[in-house]
Short mmCIF file of C-alpha atoms in Angstrom, two decimals:
data_model
loop_
_atom_site.label_atom_id
_atom_site.label_comp_id
_atom_site.label_asym_id
_atom_site.label_seq_id
_atom_site.Cartn_x
_atom_site.Cartn_y
_atom_site.Cartn_z
CA MET E 1 18.07 79.67 81.35
CA ASP E 2 18.19 78.22 77.51
CA GLU E 3 14.66 76.62 78.35
CA ILE E 4 13.52 80.16 79.30
CA ALA E 5 15.05 82.05 76.20
CA GLU E 6 13.87 79.76 73.79
CA SER E 7 9.86 80.53 74.70
CA GLY E 8 10.61 84.15 74.36
CA HIS E 9 11.08 85.36 77.81
CA GLY E 10 13.73 87.20 79.23
CA TYR E 11 14.60 89.07 82.46
CA GLU E 12 16.96 91.51 81.50
CA GLY E 13 14.63 94.46 82.24
CA GLY E 14 11.39 93.13 81.01
CA LEU E 15 9.99 92.02 77.39
CA SER E 16 9.36 94.06 74.63
CA ILE E 17 5.74 93.91 73.27
CA SER E 18 5.57 91.47 69.91
CA SER E 19 3.61 91.66 67.32
CA ASP E 20 1.01 89.59 68.56
CA ASP E 21 0.35 91.79 71.43
CA LYS E 22 -0.03 94.97 69.24
CA HIS E 23 -3.47 95.34 70.55
CA TYR E 24 -1.99 96.51 74.16
CA LYS E 25 -2.04 100.62 75.12
CA HIS E 26 -0.06 102.15 77.79
CA ILE E 27 -2.21 103.36 80.57
CA GLY E 28 0.54 105.52 82.24
CA LEU E 29 -0.22 107.01 85.85
CA ILE E 30 -4.02 106.08 85.66
CA ARG E 31 -2.65 102.67 86.67
CA VAL E 32 -2.55 103.75 90.31
CA ASN E 33 -6.28 104.62 90.48
CA TYR E 34 -6.84 101.07 88.49
CA ASN E 35 -5.03 99.53 91.53
CA MET E 36 -7.44 101.49 93.91
CA ASN E 37 -10.52 100.64 92.08
CA ASN E 38 -9.29 96.67 92.51
CA ILE E 39 -8.69 97.25 96.27
CA ILE E 40 -11.13 99.89 97.61
CA GLY E 41 -14.51 98.03 96.76
CA SER E 42 -17.36 97.31 99.13
CA GLY E 43 -15.20 94.79 101.42
CA ILE E 44 -14.54 97.65 103.75
CA PHE E 45 -18.09 98.70 104.34
CA VAL E 46 -19.21 95.23 105.42
CA ILE E 47 -16.26 93.23 106.54
CA PRO E 48 -15.20 95.30 109.47
CA GLY E 49 -18.55 94.24 111.66
CA ASP E 50 -17.41 90.75 110.95
CA VAL E 51 -14.13 90.96 112.27
CA TRP E 52 -14.91 92.60 115.17
CA ARG E 53 -17.50 89.99 116.07
CA LEU E 54 -14.95 87.33 115.00
CA THR E 55 -12.34 88.78 117.44
CA ARG E 56 -14.80 90.10 119.94
CA SER E 57 -12.34 92.99 120.57
CA PRO E 58 -11.88 96.30 118.68
CA GLY E 59 -8.21 96.72 119.55
CA ALA E 60 -7.74 93.04 118.05
CA ALA E 61 -9.71 93.81 115.07
CA LEU E 62 -7.73 97.08 114.49
CA MET E 63 -4.60 95.09 114.92
CA LEU E 64 -5.48 92.46 112.18
CA TRP E 65 -6.37 95.47 109.77
CA LEU E 66 -2.95 96.76 110.47
CA ALA E 67 -1.35 93.64 109.65
CA GLY E 68 -3.51 92.64 106.85
CA GLY E 69 -1.99 95.89 105.31
CA VAL E 70 1.27 95.33 106.30
CA PHE E 71 1.00 91.44 104.83
CA SER E 72 -0.39 92.88 101.05
CA PHE E 73 2.57 95.46 101.37
CA LEU E 74 5.20 92.91 101.79
CA CYS E 75 3.43 90.63 99.03
CA SER E 76 3.28 93.47 96.55
CA LEU E 77 7.31 93.96 96.89
CA ALA E 78 7.37 90.37 95.81
CA PHE E 79 5.07 91.11 92.90
CA ARG E 80 6.73 94.43 92.39
CA GLU E 81 9.87 92.10 91.56
CA LEU E 82 8.22 89.74 89.21
CA GLY E 83 6.35 92.27 87.35
CA ILE E 84 9.24 94.31 86.45
CA MET E 85 11.53 90.65 85.43
CA MET E 86 8.50 89.31 83.65
CA PRO E 87 6.01 92.06 82.51
CA ARG E 88 3.64 89.71 80.16
CA ALA E 89 0.86 88.29 82.12
CA GLY E 90 0.98 88.48 85.78
CA GLU E 91 0.94 85.55 88.07
CA LEU E 92 0.40 82.82 85.70
CA GLN E 93 3.54 83.30 83.57
CA TYR E 94 5.41 83.50 87.24
CA ILE E 95 4.28 80.02 87.58
CA GLU E 96 5.06 79.09 84.14
CA GLU E 97 8.63 80.14 84.16
CA THR E 98 9.47 78.64 87.64
CA PHE E 99 8.12 75.51 87.05
CA TYR E 100 8.30 74.90 83.10
CA ARG E 101 9.00 71.25 83.83
CA ALA E 102 5.84 70.81 85.86
CA PRO E 103 3.44 72.38 83.49
CA ILE E 104 0.41 71.05 86.16
CA PHE E 105 0.63 73.83 88.31
CA ILE E 106 0.11 76.47 85.64
CA HIS E 107 -2.94 74.49 84.58
CA MET E 108 -4.11 74.36 88.56
CA PHE E 109 -3.57 78.11 88.75
CA SER E 110 -5.25 78.70 85.64
CA PHE E 111 -8.44 77.12 86.71
CA ALA E 112 -7.95 78.69 90.04
CA MET E 113 -8.15 82.26 88.82
CA ILE E 114 -10.76 81.70 86.05
CA PHE E 115 -13.09 79.55 87.87
CA VAL E 116 -12.80 79.98 91.77
CA ILE E 117 -10.90 83.11 92.78
CA ARG E 118 -11.55 85.52 90.33
CA PRO E 119 -15.36 85.31 90.06
CA THR E 120 -15.79 84.39 93.55
CA VAL E 121 -14.58 87.75 94.31
CA ILE E 122 -16.36 89.80 91.77
CA ILE E 123 -19.60 88.34 93.14
CA ALA E 124 -18.81 88.80 96.60
CA ASP E 125 -18.48 92.63 96.00
CA ALA E 126 -21.55 92.60 93.90
CA TYR E 127 -23.39 90.68 96.68
CA ILE E 128 -22.39 93.04 99.45
CA ALA E 129 -23.45 96.39 97.45
CA SER E 130 -26.93 94.49 96.94
CA LEU E 131 -27.04 94.27 100.72
CA TYR E 132 -26.47 97.84 101.17
CA LEU E 133 -28.96 98.71 98.68
CA ILE E 134 -31.45 96.46 100.51
CA TYR E 135 -30.39 97.72 103.89
CA ALA E 136 -31.18 101.06 102.80
CA ILE E 137 -35.06 100.16 101.81
CA ARG E 138 -35.59 97.80 104.74
CA GLY E 139 -33.15 98.72 107.32
CA LYS E 140 -32.53 95.11 108.86
CA SER E 141 -30.96 92.05 108.34
CA ASP E 142 -30.17 88.46 110.41
CA GLN E 143 -26.54 87.70 111.75
CA GLU E 144 -25.46 85.22 114.43
CA THR E 145 -23.23 86.46 117.14
CA LEU E 146 -19.79 84.55 117.36
CA ILE E 147 -17.39 83.77 120.05
CA GLY E 148 -14.00 84.12 119.58
CA SER E 149 -11.35 81.51 119.35
CA ILE E 150 -8.10 80.90 117.64
CA GLY E 151 -10.14 80.11 114.27
CA SER E 152 -11.92 83.10 114.50
CA TYR E 153 -8.82 85.35 114.41
CA GLY E 154 -7.60 82.85 111.34
CA ASN E 155 -10.62 83.59 109.48
CA ALA E 156 -10.97 87.24 110.81
CA MET E 157 -7.36 87.71 108.78
CA LEU E 158 -8.77 86.23 105.60
CA GLU E 159 -11.99 88.35 105.84
CA VAL E 160 -9.29 91.30 106.45
CA LEU E 161 -7.19 90.23 103.17
CA PHE E 162 -10.34 90.00 101.21
CA THR E 163 -10.51 93.87 101.41
CA TYR E 164 -7.33 94.27 100.21
CA GLU E 165 -7.41 91.76 97.35
CA GLY E 166 -6.81 93.02 94.19
CA TRP E 167 -3.82 95.01 94.72
CA ASN E 168 -1.90 92.08 92.53
CA SER E 169 -4.43 92.46 89.43
CA ALA E 170 -1.82 95.12 87.71
CA ASN E 171 0.57 92.72 87.29
CA SER E 172 -1.70 91.05 84.84
CA LEU E 173 -1.84 94.32 82.41
CA ASN E 174 1.63 95.44 82.55
CA TYR E 175 1.60 95.66 78.78
CA ASN E 176 -0.87 98.27 79.10
CA LEU E 177 0.91 100.15 81.80
CA ASN E 178 3.75 102.91 81.48
CA PRO E 179 6.67 101.20 82.65
CA LYS E 180 7.79 104.84 84.08
CA TYR E 181 5.14 103.87 87.12
CA SER E 182 5.14 99.96 86.73
CA GLN E 183 7.58 99.54 89.76
CA PHE E 184 5.90 101.59 92.50
CA SER E 185 2.30 102.10 91.73
CA THR E 186 1.25 98.89 93.27
CA ILE E 187 3.23 99.69 96.54
CA PHE E 188 1.71 103.13 96.49
CA SER E 189 -2.12 101.87 96.10
CA VAL E 190 -1.29 99.39 99.27
CA ILE E 191 0.19 102.00 101.31
CA PHE E 192 -3.03 103.85 100.48
CA ALA E 193 -5.51 101.37 101.25
CA LEU E 194 -3.58 100.48 104.64
CA CYS E 195 -3.91 103.96 105.69
CA LEU E 196 -7.62 104.44 104.66
CA TYR E 197 -8.56 101.07 106.30
CA VAL E 198 -7.19 101.92 109.67
CA LEU E 199 -8.43 105.22 109.55
CA VAL E 200 -12.05 103.81 108.50
CA ASN E 201 -11.69 101.26 111.36
CA VAL E 202 -10.57 103.88 113.75
CA ALA E 203 -13.62 105.59 112.92
CA TYR E 204 -16.00 102.85 113.75
CA ILE E 205 -14.46 102.12 117.31
CA THR E 206 -14.77 105.82 118.00
CA VAL E 207 -18.71 106.33 116.65
CA VAL E 208 -19.77 103.06 117.13
CA ASN E 209 -21.13 101.29 120.54
CA PRO E 210 -19.10 97.71 120.42
CA ASN E 211 -22.43 96.11 121.56
CA ASP E 212 -23.96 97.20 118.22
CA PHE E 213 -21.41 95.05 116.05
CA VAL E 214 -22.51 91.99 118.09
CA ARG E 215 -26.34 92.54 117.93
CA ILE E 216 -28.27 89.69 116.31
CA ASP E 217 -30.79 91.62 114.21
CA ASP E 218 -28.14 93.65 112.16
CA ALA E 219 -25.60 92.25 109.72
CA ILE E 220 -23.73 95.16 108.09
CA GLY E 221 -21.90 96.77 110.80
CA ALA E 222 -20.56 99.67 109.19
CA MET E 223 -24.16 100.67 108.48
CA PHE E 224 -24.19 101.80 112.27
CA PHE E 225 -21.90 104.49 111.31
CA GLY E 226 -24.01 105.74 108.55
CA ASP E 227 -27.01 105.73 110.99
CA THR E 228 -24.85 107.82 113.68
CA LEU E 229 -23.07 110.42 111.51
CA ILE E 230 -24.75 110.80 107.84
CA GLY E 231 -27.86 108.36 107.66
CA LYS E 232 -28.83 105.27 105.46
CA THR E 233 -29.38 107.02 101.83
CA LEU E 234 -25.81 108.38 100.93
CA ILE E 235 -23.72 105.59 102.06
CA PRO E 236 -25.37 102.95 100.26
CA ILE E 237 -25.08 104.89 97.12
CA LEU E 238 -21.58 105.53 97.35
CA ILE E 239 -20.75 101.87 98.48
CA VAL E 240 -22.48 100.97 95.01
CA ILE E 241 -20.40 103.04 93.28
CA SER E 242 -17.41 101.78 95.26
CA SER E 243 -18.51 98.35 94.24
CA CYS E 244 -18.79 99.08 90.73
CA GLY E 245 -15.19 100.19 90.10
CA ALA E 246 -14.14 97.62 91.92
CA VAL E 247 -15.74 95.21 90.07
CA SER E 248 -14.96 96.39 86.78
CA ALA E 249 -11.49 96.68 87.45
CA MET E 250 -11.17 93.02 88.65
CA ILE E 251 -13.29 91.93 85.37
CA PHE E 252 -10.91 94.17 83.03
CA SER E 253 -7.90 92.24 84.60
CA GLY E 254 -9.85 88.94 84.74
CA SER E 255 -10.54 88.62 81.22
CA GLU E 256 -6.67 89.22 80.41
CA ILE E 257 -6.13 86.42 82.50
CA ILE E 258 -8.53 83.89 80.37
CA ALA E 259 -7.54 85.21 77.59
CA TYR E 260 -3.69 84.23 78.19
CA ALA E 261 -4.73 81.17 79.63
CA THR E 262 -6.54 80.20 76.35
CA ARG E 263 -4.17 81.33 74.30
CA TYR E 264 -1.54 78.74 76.05
CA ASP E 265 -3.83 76.04 76.18
CA TYR E 266 -4.09 76.18 79.81
CA ILE E 267 -7.76 75.44 80.28
CA ALA E 268 -9.38 72.15 79.32
CA CYS E 269 -11.59 73.25 76.28
CA PRO E 270 -11.77 72.31 72.67
CA TYR E 271 -12.65 76.00 71.58
CA SER E 272 -10.22 77.61 73.90
CA LYS E 273 -8.57 79.66 71.33
CA ILE E 274 -11.46 81.78 70.53
CA PHE E 275 -11.35 83.03 74.01
CA CYS E 276 -8.15 84.79 72.99
CA LYS E 277 -9.16 87.10 70.14
CA PHE E 278 -9.57 90.54 70.77
CA HIS E 279 -12.27 92.88 69.50
CA HIS E 280 -10.96 94.48 66.17
CA LYS E 281 -12.59 98.20 67.09
CA PHE E 282 -12.13 98.48 71.22
CA GLU E 283 -8.89 95.99 71.26
CA THR E 284 -10.51 94.02 74.28
CA PRO E 285 -10.69 90.42 74.84
CA ILE E 286 -14.51 90.26 73.84
CA ASN E 287 -14.84 86.68 74.19
CA ALA E 288 -13.23 86.35 77.50
CA LEU E 289 -15.43 88.89 78.84
CA LEU E 290 -18.39 87.42 77.86
CA PHE E 291 -17.35 84.00 79.28
CA GLN E 292 -16.47 85.90 82.58
CA PHE E 293 -20.27 87.44 82.38
CA PHE E 294 -21.87 84.00 81.70
CA TYR E 295 -20.00 82.35 84.41
CA CYS E 296 -20.68 85.04 86.79
CA SER E 297 -23.80 85.21 85.96
CA ILE E 298 -24.72 81.34 86.51
CA LEU E 299 -23.32 81.11 89.95
CA ILE E 300 -25.17 84.54 90.85
CA ILE E 301 -28.73 82.42 90.09
CA LEU E 302 -27.02 79.33 91.96
CA LEU E 303 -26.46 81.22 95.40
CA PRO E 304 -28.71 83.48 97.12
CA PRO E 305 -27.54 86.94 97.81
CA ILE E 306 -27.27 86.86 101.53
CA LEU E 307 -24.51 87.21 103.97
CA ASP E 308 -23.96 83.62 104.50
CA THR E 309 -22.99 83.50 100.82
CA ILE E 310 -20.53 86.62 100.94
CA LEU E 311 -18.82 84.82 103.62
CA LEU E 312 -18.82 81.67 102.02
CA LEU E 313 -17.29 83.08 98.92
CA VAL E 314 -14.83 85.13 101.14
CA HIS E 315 -13.77 82.09 102.16
CA ILE E 316 -13.92 79.90 99.24
CA SER E 317 -11.86 82.47 97.39
CA LEU E 318 -9.28 83.98 99.80
CA TYR E 319 -7.73 80.72 101.50
CA PRO E 320 -6.63 79.18 98.05
CA THR E 321 -5.55 83.12 97.19
CA VAL E 322 -3.37 83.27 100.56
CA LEU E 323 -1.96 79.89 99.27
CA TYR E 324 -1.40 81.48 95.84
CA TYR E 325 0.43 84.12 97.35
CA GLY E 326 2.62 81.74 99.13
CA PHE E 327 3.20 80.06 95.88
CA ILE E 328 4.10 83.41 94.16
CA VAL E 329 6.65 84.13 96.86
CA LEU E 330 8.35 80.57 96.21
CA CYS E 331 8.32 81.25 92.41
CA LEU E 332 10.38 84.29 93.25
CA MET E 333 12.37 82.63 95.41
CA ILE E 334 13.48 80.05 93.28
CA LEU E 335 13.71 82.17 90.19
CA LYS E 336 16.08 84.52 92.04
CA SER E 337 18.31 81.34 93.39
CA ARG E 338 18.39 79.92 89.71
CA TYR E 339 19.20 83.10 87.79
CA SER E 340 21.29 86.66 88.44
CA PHE E 341 18.71 89.27 87.73
CA GLY E 342 20.57 92.56 86.34
CA GLY E 343 19.34 95.88 85.35
CA GLY E 344 15.83 97.29 85.67
CA ILE E 345 15.42 96.47 89.42
CA LYS E 346 16.17 98.83 92.08
CA TYR E 347 15.68 98.48 95.85
CA SER E 348 15.68 94.38 95.27
CA ILE E 349 15.02 92.30 98.62
CA PRO E 350 16.74 89.99 99.74
CA THR E 351 15.84 86.23 99.39
CA PRO E 352 15.68 85.30 103.12
CA TYR E 353 13.24 88.21 103.64
CA TYR E 354 10.85 86.40 101.18
CA ALA E 355 11.28 83.10 103.04
CA VAL E 356 10.00 84.83 106.61
CA LEU E 357 7.10 85.92 104.75
CA LEU E 358 6.35 82.61 103.20
CA SER E 359 6.34 81.09 106.68
CA PHE E 360 3.85 83.94 107.72
CA ILE E 361 1.71 82.88 104.70
CA MET E 362 1.60 79.51 106.17
CA THR E 363 0.72 80.35 109.36
CA ILE E 364 -1.94 82.24 108.51
CA ALA E 365 -3.26 79.33 106.31
CA ILE E 366 -2.81 76.85 109.31
CA ILE E 367 -4.59 79.32 111.83
CA ALA E 368 -7.48 79.53 109.35
CA LEU E 369 -8.12 75.73 109.59
CA PHE E 370 -9.21 75.87 113.37
CA PRO E 371 -13.01 75.96 114.17
CA ILE E 372 -15.07 79.00 114.95
CA SER E 373 -17.59 79.13 117.88
CA ARG E 374 -21.05 80.21 117.71
CA ASP E 375 -23.58 80.75 119.89
CA LYS E 376 -25.61 78.02 118.16
CA GLY E 377 -22.53 75.51 117.73
CA ILE E 378 -19.45 74.85 116.07
CA ILE E 379 -18.84 75.34 112.23
CA ASN E 380 -15.42 74.55 110.76
CA PRO E 381 -13.92 76.84 107.76
CA PHE E 382 -11.90 73.73 107.32
CA TYR E 383 -14.92 72.53 105.24
CA MET E 384 -15.05 75.12 102.50
CA HIS E 385 -11.22 75.43 102.20
CA ILE E 386 -10.96 71.71 101.57
CA PHE E 387 -14.03 71.95 99.05
CA SER E 388 -11.79 75.16 97.14
CA LEU E 389 -8.63 73.27 97.20
CA ILE E 390 -10.45 69.95 95.90
CA LEU E 391 -12.52 71.98 93.63
CA ILE E 392 -8.86 73.38 91.95
CA LEU E 393 -7.22 70.17 92.16
CA VAL E 394 -9.82 68.25 89.98
CA GLY E 395 -10.17 71.30 87.42
CA GLY E 396 -6.36 71.69 87.06
CA ILE E 397 -5.56 68.22 86.89
CA SER E 398 -8.16 67.35 84.40
CA SER E 399 -7.16 70.47 82.48
CA TYR E 400 -3.67 69.13 82.20
CA PHE E 401 -4.35 65.59 81.37
CA TYR E 402 -6.94 67.00 78.36
CA ASN E 403 -4.01 69.00 76.92
CA LYS E 404 -1.66 66.41 77.22
CA ILE E 405 -4.05 63.81 75.27
CA SER E 406 -4.83 66.89 72.69
CA ILE E 407 -1.39 67.41 72.06
CA SER E 408 -0.62 63.47 71.35
CA LYS E 409 -3.45 63.38 69.05
CA ARG E 410 -2.15 66.54 67.17
CA LYS E 411 1.11 65.05 66.69
CA VAL E 412 -0.46 61.78 65.59
CA MET E 413 -2.44 63.61 63.15
CA ARG E 414 0.76 65.52 61.86
CA ASN E 415 2.51 62.46 61.15
CA VAL E 416 -0.16 60.92 59.44
CA GLN E 417 -0.27 64.13 57.45
CA LEU E 418 3.49 63.67 56.82
CA GLU E 419 3.19 60.31 56.11
CA LYS E 420 0.55 60.72 53.51
CA LEU E 421 2.58 63.50 51.66
CA GLU E 422 5.72 60.91 51.59
CA GLN E 423 3.61 58.64 50.07
CA LEU E 424 2.30 60.73 47.37
CA GLU E 425 5.81 62.18 46.72
CA LYS E 426 6.70 58.64 45.97
CA LEU E 427 3.71 58.23 43.85
CA GLU E 428 4.69 61.45 41.54
CA LYS E 429 8.34 59.94 41.64
CA LEU E 430 7.44 56.65 40.18
CA ASP E 431 4.53 58.19 37.64
CA GLN E 432 7.71 60.30 36.29
CA LEU E 433 9.73 57.40 36.06
CA SER E 434 7.24 55.42 34.22
#
């Protein structure tokens, strides 16, 4: 544990805020609301229809929603323990502390969070809101019908997990949050979302005709619920409001991740330090926010706002996210076996429990690679998943070697400067003697 101690990290009841982190402020019980903003976006209003089409069974769809909530709850227990042990910067620090002898992992996951996972989820939520707004005006969109298969169930599970995505974001803001509520706020948020999502889907099953969810001419299955009970005007407005809350919460935590990664040179950029600076008045990482805005804007310009794009973004982001959760659970298992943690952690979960959870995560990852059958042929999400993984590997490895070369250059420059100083000192001594 000496290596960890040298870096200023500790596990006995968490870290204290250093002078470098004076910009952080405690948020208190609002943390729970922040978590809910992260979780409950626009996904619950569009994903149920596609999950129903993928499974071809309302009962199977409901079981997937329940399983997704339980999965998120179990993962939140792991994040809770890690958040108590290392309340500094969320998931990135967990990987950093676990694999401090192999920094390439932290480079890969920093790249994944900043360039793949977080921006694609933000854009998907924004696209869903825009589709609902257009649907309220036009009242129609297009969607192909699906035929159930094992791959359909795996990918339906990924889409369900997309709607639960965001519960882990609060760990990136632990310094801002009152420790009094830090241990259970994420868990309460996931439980609330689980109950809400199951009840919403029960309402869909009760009110909506199952045949409507597989009609070719309607993409937004949840809209039938609005057609039946409330109408097309109020529902889109509420969805847009919900989406704005989710997107703003993700942007808030995403900027903190960018600031942390650039502060410790986990991203390949010669001017990375400018992204970890905080605004003197508002105390926010303004440069990180601007970078995130421009990067997401470029992706929005390049990708058309249609339902197929949304599902593409969901699969590109959620497949590495599921693997990411598995990696974090593995980190917790390694840390629990490497060190004995004391104080500050109540209701700690035994390590074998996390081994079962890790096996479940890998099962989801394998099933999601099976092909999906459509009326017009076979599509294989395997390519989307592999594309995202290759992107993360290339970006992370490039960042790692760039940082390694930069450090070597700085060492060479430092040695050259030291040699020059030694030569100057020798010349001064010779001048004094003469």
